[in-house]
Short mmCIF file of C-alpha atoms in Angstrom, two decimals:
data_model
loop_
_atom_site.label_atom_id
_atom_site.label_comp_id
_atom_site.label_asym_id
_atom_site.label_seq_id
_atom_site.Cartn_x
_atom_site.Cartn_y
_atom_site.Cartn_z
CA MET A 388 70.32 -7.92 43.53
CA GLU A 389 71.10 -4.66 45.33
CA ASN A 390 70.43 -2.89 41.93
CA ILE A 391 66.94 -4.60 41.79
CA GLU A 392 66.08 -3.42 45.24
CA ASN A 393 67.19 0.13 44.57
CA LEU A 394 65.31 0.15 41.22
CA LYS A 395 62.15 -1.15 43.01
CA SER A 396 62.11 1.41 45.80
CA THR A 397 62.85 4.32 43.43
CA THR A 398 60.15 3.12 40.72
CA LEU A 399 57.44 2.39 43.32
CA ALA A 400 58.05 5.80 44.75
CA GLN A 401 57.82 7.50 41.44
CA ILE A 402 54.49 5.62 40.81
CA ALA A 403 52.99 6.69 44.05
CA ALA A 404 53.93 10.23 43.07
CA ALA A 405 52.60 10.36 39.47
CA GLN A 406 49.93 13.01 39.33
CA ASP A 407 48.38 12.08 35.95
CA LEU A 408 48.02 9.40 33.55
CA LYS A 409 50.70 10.78 31.10
CA ALA A 410 53.30 10.86 34.06
CA LEU A 411 52.44 7.35 34.77
CA GLU A 412 52.95 6.17 31.34
CA ASP A 413 56.37 7.90 31.12
CA ILE A 414 57.46 5.91 34.09
CA ARG A 415 56.23 2.68 32.57
CA VAL A 416 58.22 3.29 29.29
CA ASN A 417 61.30 4.39 31.40
CA VAL A 418 61.29 1.16 33.43
CA LEU A 419 59.45 -1.58 31.34
CA GLY A 420 60.04 -0.12 27.82
CA LYS A 421 62.26 -1.62 25.06
CA LYS A 422 65.08 0.63 26.56
CA GLY A 423 63.78 0.70 30.11
CA SER A 424 65.62 -0.08 33.25
CA VAL A 425 64.35 -3.58 33.84
CA THR A 426 64.68 -4.47 30.18
CA GLU A 427 68.41 -3.43 30.20
CA LEU A 428 68.94 -5.45 33.39
CA MET A 429 67.35 -8.52 31.57
CA LYS A 430 69.66 -8.13 28.51
CA GLY A 431 72.67 -8.51 31.06
CA LEU A 432 71.72 -11.92 32.16
CA ALA A 433 73.47 -13.31 29.15
CA THR A 434 76.85 -12.50 30.67
CA LEU A 435 76.14 -14.38 34.09
CA SER A 436 76.71 -17.76 35.09
CA VAL A 437 73.94 -20.29 35.35
CA GLU A 438 73.52 -19.87 39.13
CA GLU A 439 73.60 -16.10 38.99
CA LYS A 440 71.36 -16.00 35.91
CA LYS A 441 68.69 -18.10 37.75
CA GLU A 442 68.77 -15.82 40.83
CA MET A 443 68.88 -12.55 38.99
CA GLY A 444 66.12 -13.71 36.51
CA LYS A 445 63.83 -14.68 39.28
CA GLY A 446 64.33 -11.34 41.03
CA LEU A 447 63.68 -9.42 37.80
CA ASN A 448 60.59 -11.29 37.12
CA ILE A 449 59.27 -10.45 40.65
CA LEU A 450 60.24 -6.88 40.23
CA LYS A 451 58.57 -6.51 36.81
CA SER A 452 55.26 -8.16 38.20
CA GLU A 453 55.38 -5.72 41.19
CA ILE A 454 55.81 -2.67 39.11
CA GLU A 455 53.07 -3.71 36.75
CA ASN A 456 50.74 -4.21 39.70
CA ALA A 457 51.61 -0.81 41.15
CA LEU A 458 51.07 0.89 37.72
CA ASP A 459 47.62 -0.81 37.28
CA ALA A 460 46.61 0.34 40.80
CA ARG A 461 47.80 3.90 40.30
CA ARG A 462 46.20 3.91 36.85
CA GLN A 463 42.84 2.92 38.30
CA SER A 464 43.16 5.57 41.11
CA LEU A 465 44.19 8.37 38.70
CA ALA A 466 41.22 7.45 36.23
CA GLU A 467 38.63 7.64 38.95
CA ALA A 468 39.93 10.97 40.29
CA GLU A 469 40.06 12.27 36.74
CA LEU A 470 36.32 11.10 36.34
CA ASN A 471 35.23 12.52 39.65
CA ALA A 472 36.95 15.74 38.77
CA LYS A 473 35.11 15.84 35.35
CA LEU A 474 31.85 15.11 36.91
CA ALA A 475 32.19 17.90 39.41
CA ARG A 476 33.08 20.38 36.59
CA GLU A 477 30.01 19.30 34.44
CA THR A 478 27.48 19.12 37.48
CA ILE A 479 23.97 20.16 36.18
CA ASP A 480 21.55 21.58 38.61
CA VAL A 481 18.43 19.61 37.91
CA THR A 482 16.49 21.74 40.23
CA LEU A 483 16.60 24.73 37.71
CA PRO A 484 13.35 25.08 35.60
CA ILE A 485 13.62 23.89 32.14
CA ARG A 486 13.67 26.27 29.13
CA PRO A 487 10.24 26.55 27.62
CA GLU A 488 11.56 25.80 24.02
CA ASN A 489 13.21 22.59 25.20
CA GLN A 490 10.15 21.28 27.03
CA GLY A 491 9.39 17.62 26.14
CA ARG A 492 6.12 16.51 24.57
CA ILE A 493 3.75 13.50 25.00
CA HIS A 494 3.48 11.24 21.96
CA PRO A 495 0.16 11.19 20.12
CA VAL A 496 -0.24 7.52 20.85
CA SER A 497 0.31 7.92 24.59
CA LYS A 498 -2.25 10.85 24.42
CA ILE A 499 -4.77 8.52 22.73
CA TYR A 500 -4.17 5.69 25.37
CA GLU A 501 -5.21 8.31 28.01
CA GLU A 502 -8.19 9.42 26.20
CA VAL A 503 -9.60 5.93 25.45
CA ILE A 504 -8.99 4.81 28.99
CA ALA A 505 -10.73 7.94 30.36
CA ILE A 506 -13.81 7.40 28.11
CA PHE A 507 -14.31 3.67 28.65
CA GLY A 508 -13.38 4.02 32.30
CA GLU A 509 -16.40 6.45 32.66
CA MET A 510 -18.48 3.68 31.18
CA GLY A 511 -17.30 1.22 33.90
CA PHE A 512 -14.73 -0.64 31.85
CA GLU A 513 -11.59 -2.17 33.55
CA VAL A 514 -8.14 -2.17 31.78
CA ALA A 515 -6.93 -5.74 30.98
CA GLU A 516 -3.39 -6.67 29.86
CA GLY A 517 -1.71 -9.73 28.32
CA PRO A 518 1.69 -10.95 27.02
CA ASP A 519 3.02 -9.72 23.72
CA ILE A 520 4.25 -13.27 22.96
CA GLU A 521 1.40 -15.62 22.71
CA ASP A 522 0.66 -19.26 22.02
CA GLN A 523 -1.44 -20.09 18.92
CA PHE A 524 -4.40 -21.20 21.23
CA HIS A 525 -4.95 -17.78 22.78
CA ASN A 526 -4.06 -15.85 19.52
CA PHE A 527 -5.99 -18.10 16.98
CA ASN A 528 -7.56 -21.26 18.13
CA ALA A 529 -9.57 -19.86 20.90
CA LEU A 530 -10.74 -17.06 18.76
CA ASN A 531 -12.42 -19.31 16.40
CA THR A 532 -9.80 -18.92 13.78
CA PRO A 533 -9.39 -22.01 11.69
CA ALA A 534 -5.93 -23.38 10.62
CA ASN A 535 -6.23 -22.25 6.98
CA HIS A 536 -7.42 -18.65 7.59
CA PRO A 537 -5.45 -16.04 5.72
CA ALA A 538 -4.49 -14.25 9.18
CA ARG A 539 -2.43 -17.28 10.06
CA GLN A 540 -0.24 -17.42 6.99
CA MET A 541 3.45 -16.68 7.54
CA GLN A 542 3.27 -13.66 5.21
CA ASP A 543 0.84 -11.95 7.79
CA THR A 544 2.13 -13.09 11.12
CA PHE A 545 5.41 -13.33 12.84
CA TYR A 546 6.01 -16.83 14.29
CA ILE A 547 8.68 -17.82 16.97
CA PRO A 548 9.89 -21.35 17.20
CA ASN A 549 9.18 -23.27 20.22
CA PRO A 550 12.58 -24.52 21.37
CA GLU A 551 10.76 -27.45 23.22
CA SER A 552 8.99 -28.69 19.95
CA ASP A 553 9.64 -29.22 16.23
CA ASN A 554 5.89 -29.04 15.54
CA PHE A 555 4.88 -25.98 13.86
CA ASP A 556 1.51 -25.79 15.61
CA ASP A 557 3.36 -25.27 18.95
CA SER A 558 5.08 -22.26 17.56
CA TYR A 559 4.55 -19.02 19.30
CA VAL A 560 3.33 -15.85 17.60
CA VAL A 561 3.95 -12.26 18.36
CA ARG A 562 0.25 -11.42 19.03
CA THR A 563 -1.61 -10.01 15.87
CA GLN A 564 -4.46 -8.66 18.15
CA THR A 565 -5.17 -7.77 21.66
CA SER A 566 -8.23 -10.12 21.35
CA SER A 567 -6.02 -12.74 23.07
CA VAL A 568 -6.34 -10.78 26.26
CA GLN A 569 -10.22 -11.33 26.03
CA ILE A 570 -9.66 -15.21 26.13
CA ARG A 571 -7.23 -14.81 29.17
CA THR A 572 -9.79 -12.67 30.90
CA MET A 573 -12.71 -15.15 30.48
CA GLU A 574 -10.50 -17.92 31.68
CA ALA A 575 -9.51 -15.98 34.97
CA LYS A 576 -12.72 -14.21 35.62
CA ARG A 577 -16.47 -15.03 35.84
CA PRO A 578 -19.11 -12.90 34.10
CA PRO A 579 -20.08 -10.13 34.32
CA ILE A 580 -16.97 -8.98 32.40
CA ARG A 581 -16.50 -5.46 30.95
CA ILE A 582 -12.88 -4.85 29.99
CA ILE A 583 -10.86 -2.99 27.38
CA ALA A 584 -7.41 -4.23 26.45
CA PRO A 585 -5.14 -1.64 24.99
CA GLY A 586 -1.67 -2.62 23.81
CA ARG A 587 0.97 -3.41 21.08
CA THR A 588 0.03 -5.72 18.19
CA TYR A 589 2.31 -6.98 15.40
CA ARG A 590 1.74 -7.84 11.73
CA SER A 591 3.83 -8.21 8.67
CA ASP A 592 2.66 -5.00 6.89
CA TYR A 593 4.28 -1.61 6.16
CA ASP A 594 2.87 1.37 4.21
CA ALA A 595 1.49 4.78 4.82
CA THR A 596 -1.41 3.32 6.95
CA HIS A 597 0.22 0.07 8.25
CA THR A 598 3.30 -0.68 10.31
CA PRO A 599 4.73 -4.05 11.61
CA MET A 600 4.02 -2.82 15.11
CA PHE A 601 0.92 -0.82 16.01
CA HIS A 602 -1.37 -0.01 18.81
CA GLN A 603 -4.85 -1.44 19.35
CA VAL A 604 -7.63 -1.54 21.90
CA GLU A 605 -10.08 -4.35 21.99
CA GLY A 606 -13.29 -4.28 24.30
CA LEU A 607 -15.30 -7.00 25.65
CA VAL A 608 -18.67 -7.13 27.50
CA ILE A 609 -20.13 -10.48 28.68
CA ASP A 610 -23.34 -10.80 30.88
CA LYS A 611 -26.76 -12.21 30.59
CA ASN A 612 -29.14 -10.68 28.07
CA ILE A 613 -26.48 -8.47 26.37
CA THR A 614 -27.73 -7.63 22.79
CA MET A 615 -26.46 -5.78 19.65
CA ALA A 616 -28.26 -2.66 20.95
CA HIS A 617 -25.82 -2.46 23.93
CA LEU A 618 -23.04 -2.69 21.44
CA LYS A 619 -24.27 0.07 19.14
CA GLY A 620 -25.08 2.40 22.12
CA CYS A 621 -21.62 1.81 23.78
CA LEU A 622 -19.77 2.51 20.57
CA TYR A 623 -21.92 5.62 19.71
CA ASP A 624 -21.22 7.13 23.00
CA PHE A 625 -17.40 6.46 22.64
CA VAL A 626 -16.92 8.03 19.14
CA LYS A 627 -19.01 11.25 20.29
CA ALA A 628 -16.79 11.53 23.42
CA PHE A 629 -13.65 10.79 21.53
CA PHE A 630 -14.12 13.23 18.61
CA GLU A 631 -15.75 15.81 21.19
CA LEU A 632 -18.85 16.15 19.12
CA ASP A 633 -22.43 16.47 20.42
CA ASP A 634 -23.75 14.30 17.56
CA ILE A 635 -22.06 12.21 14.92
CA PRO A 636 -23.68 10.03 12.12
CA VAL A 637 -22.78 6.29 12.46
CA ARG A 638 -23.87 3.15 10.47
CA TYR A 639 -23.09 -0.57 10.74
CA ARG A 640 -22.19 -2.66 7.77
CA PRO A 641 -22.55 -6.40 7.80
CA SER A 642 -18.90 -8.12 7.84
CA TYR A 643 -17.21 -11.11 8.82
CA PHE A 644 -14.77 -11.81 11.76
CA PRO A 645 -14.08 -15.49 13.02
CA PHE A 646 -14.73 -14.44 16.73
CA THR A 647 -17.95 -12.73 16.33
CA GLU A 648 -21.42 -13.53 15.05
CA PRO A 649 -23.13 -11.39 13.66
CA SER A 650 -20.19 -9.16 12.78
CA ALA A 651 -20.18 -5.54 11.50
CA GLU A 652 -18.00 -2.63 10.62
CA MET A 653 -18.94 0.63 12.06
CA ASP A 654 -18.65 3.74 9.93
CA ILE A 655 -18.85 7.44 10.97
CA GLY A 656 -20.09 10.49 9.05
CA CYS A 657 -17.51 12.75 7.48
CA LYS A 658 -16.76 15.22 4.65
CA LYS A 659 -13.82 14.54 2.50
CA THR A 660 -12.14 16.96 0.13
CA LYS A 661 -8.72 16.83 -1.66
CA THR A 662 -7.29 18.95 1.16
CA GLU A 663 -9.52 17.98 4.24
CA LEU A 664 -11.10 15.39 6.20
CA LYS A 665 -13.88 16.65 8.57
CA ILE A 666 -15.35 14.26 11.05
CA GLY A 667 -19.01 14.42 11.82
CA ALA A 668 -20.57 16.40 9.07
CA GLY A 669 -20.98 15.60 5.17
CA ASP A 670 -22.28 12.86 2.94
CA ASP A 671 -19.19 10.68 3.10
CA TRP A 672 -18.40 7.83 5.40
CA LEU A 673 -15.30 6.60 7.15
CA GLU A 674 -14.69 3.02 8.40
CA ILE A 675 -13.41 3.22 12.01
CA LEU A 676 -13.72 -0.16 13.74
CA GLY A 677 -14.86 -3.61 13.70
CA CYS A 678 -17.32 -5.26 16.23
CA GLY A 679 -19.87 -7.83 16.68
CA MET A 680 -21.60 -10.27 19.03
CA VAL A 681 -18.99 -12.87 20.71
CA HIS A 682 -19.12 -16.19 18.95
CA PRO A 683 -20.41 -19.08 20.99
CA ASN A 684 -17.25 -21.04 20.27
CA VAL A 685 -15.10 -18.27 21.70
CA LEU A 686 -17.31 -18.23 24.92
CA ARG A 687 -16.64 -22.04 25.22
CA ALA A 688 -12.90 -21.76 24.66
CA GLY A 689 -12.91 -19.09 27.59
CA GLY A 690 -14.90 -21.52 29.88
CA ILE A 691 -18.23 -19.59 29.60
CA ASP A 692 -21.44 -21.20 28.91
CA PRO A 693 -23.02 -19.55 25.72
CA ASP A 694 -26.46 -20.81 26.58
CA GLU A 695 -26.38 -18.73 29.82
CA TYR A 696 -24.14 -15.77 28.80
CA GLN A 697 -23.47 -13.58 25.64
CA GLY A 698 -21.62 -10.55 25.02
CA PHE A 699 -20.22 -8.16 22.46
CA ALA A 700 -16.61 -7.23 21.38
CA PHE A 701 -14.87 -4.43 19.31
CA GLY A 702 -11.54 -3.47 18.20
CA VAL A 703 -10.00 -0.27 16.84
CA GLY A 704 -6.57 0.90 16.05
CA MET A 705 -5.18 3.56 18.38
CA ASP A 706 -2.77 4.93 15.71
CA ARG A 707 -5.54 5.23 13.31
CA LEU A 708 -7.62 7.18 15.95
CA ALA A 709 -4.58 9.60 16.51
CA MET A 710 -4.32 10.12 12.62
CA LEU A 711 -8.04 10.86 12.28
CA LYS A 712 -8.24 13.22 15.42
CA TYR A 713 -5.07 15.16 15.08
CA GLY A 714 -4.70 15.19 11.29
CA ILE A 715 -1.51 13.05 11.06
CA PRO A 716 -1.29 11.97 7.27
CA ASP A 717 1.35 9.00 7.55
CA LEU A 718 1.41 6.32 10.07
CA ARG A 719 5.04 5.70 9.60
CA THR A 720 6.14 8.99 11.11
CA PHE A 721 4.74 7.81 14.32
CA PHE A 722 7.85 5.53 14.89
CA GLU A 723 10.69 7.59 13.19
CA SER A 724 11.84 9.26 16.59
CA ASP A 725 11.86 12.64 14.84
CA VAL A 726 11.91 15.33 17.57
CA ARG A 727 10.64 17.88 15.15
CA TRP A 728 7.73 15.79 14.40
CA LEU A 729 6.97 15.25 18.19
CA LYS A 730 7.28 18.91 18.79
CA HIS A 731 4.75 19.54 16.16
CA TYR A 732 2.15 16.84 17.04
CA GLY A 733 3.03 16.21 20.61
CA PHE A 734 1.15 17.26 23.91
CA VAL A 735 2.30 19.26 26.80
CA PRO A 736 3.30 16.90 29.69
CA LEU A 737 1.31 16.63 32.92
CA ASP A 738 -2.12 17.74 31.26
CA GLU A 739 -3.85 14.34 31.53
CA ALA A 740 -6.92 13.61 29.62
CA SER A 741 -10.12 13.10 31.62
CA MET A 742 -13.97 13.09 30.85
CA THR A 743 -14.30 15.95 33.38
CA GLY A 744 -11.11 18.10 32.70
CA GLY A 745 -11.29 17.50 28.82
CA LEU A 746 -9.60 15.18 26.31
CA SER A 747 -7.58 16.72 23.72
CA ASN A 748 -8.50 20.19 24.82
CA ASN A 749 -6.72 19.66 28.08
CA GLY A 750 -3.39 20.89 27.18
CA GLY A 751 -3.87 20.79 23.49
CA ALA A 752 -1.54 19.62 20.76
CA ALA A 753 1.67 21.55 20.66
CA ARG A 754 1.42 22.95 17.21
#
């Protein structure tokens, strides 16, 4: 037992004096390794009597446990000291100015968000938000979308099972449009209502002009005596301000959307060639958004009396707006996290878009 006490005091002293992890590992091998001091003492148990073996074995087990605990504690202390020393060596002075060539850029979609909100904010619109995961009532039913509508098919919509129900009609969806925010706004607020609902939307589609996740802004105005003329005037002012033109040809074509009646698609004038698309001039037309007067069934679903109130709604893809305004040919590149692409199409930080300070001209694209 005297050998055990001597070995204990010697080993614990060596552990406390170890200056790095390598020295600590050498101590562990010398004491607890296959040919270590404790291991050799354990091999000698076979030559002892039963009583001596019992007493000696107990002492060696206690010794081994104490040495292992001391090794772990010292290892943790040395690791922390090593980390602190590394952090001290690699300290970065964040107060230093960044290098111009390494300056970050604002993503075009983020820039479009700012521009759209700035324009409609000047018109008196409020920004409304809602959840990305929706129930089918707010995403489809309340928007007058019948059960057999193609938009509700599984090849177009991402469904999420409801853990509390096996009924498919109770499944959740990853919202296919921010129109669901319109319903939630009508449920929570009485007219007059004037809101835009920008945000992410999701559909099962992927090509040069479609991605499974994209950005959309929906607008809703509800009040007494709202007409199609108010809708046309609002959207005309928007496209003029957005494309920063004094005048722009527009036209409206009859269309169909379940949640509006009558419904229309808005086209803007442009000039198309094999190598160029110029907005605002020429004999060609480009579809830009869908719109219409809010369907009476949608107003009822939102708790609003369609005999007293009426309104208009519209929706436009913000990624598409960015492609048109800044000449970006492929939508998929928006989501590829390519720093070179962002450096080319991105915008200088801190130059916020505003109607008074300018939209895209305020800072400008970094290309």
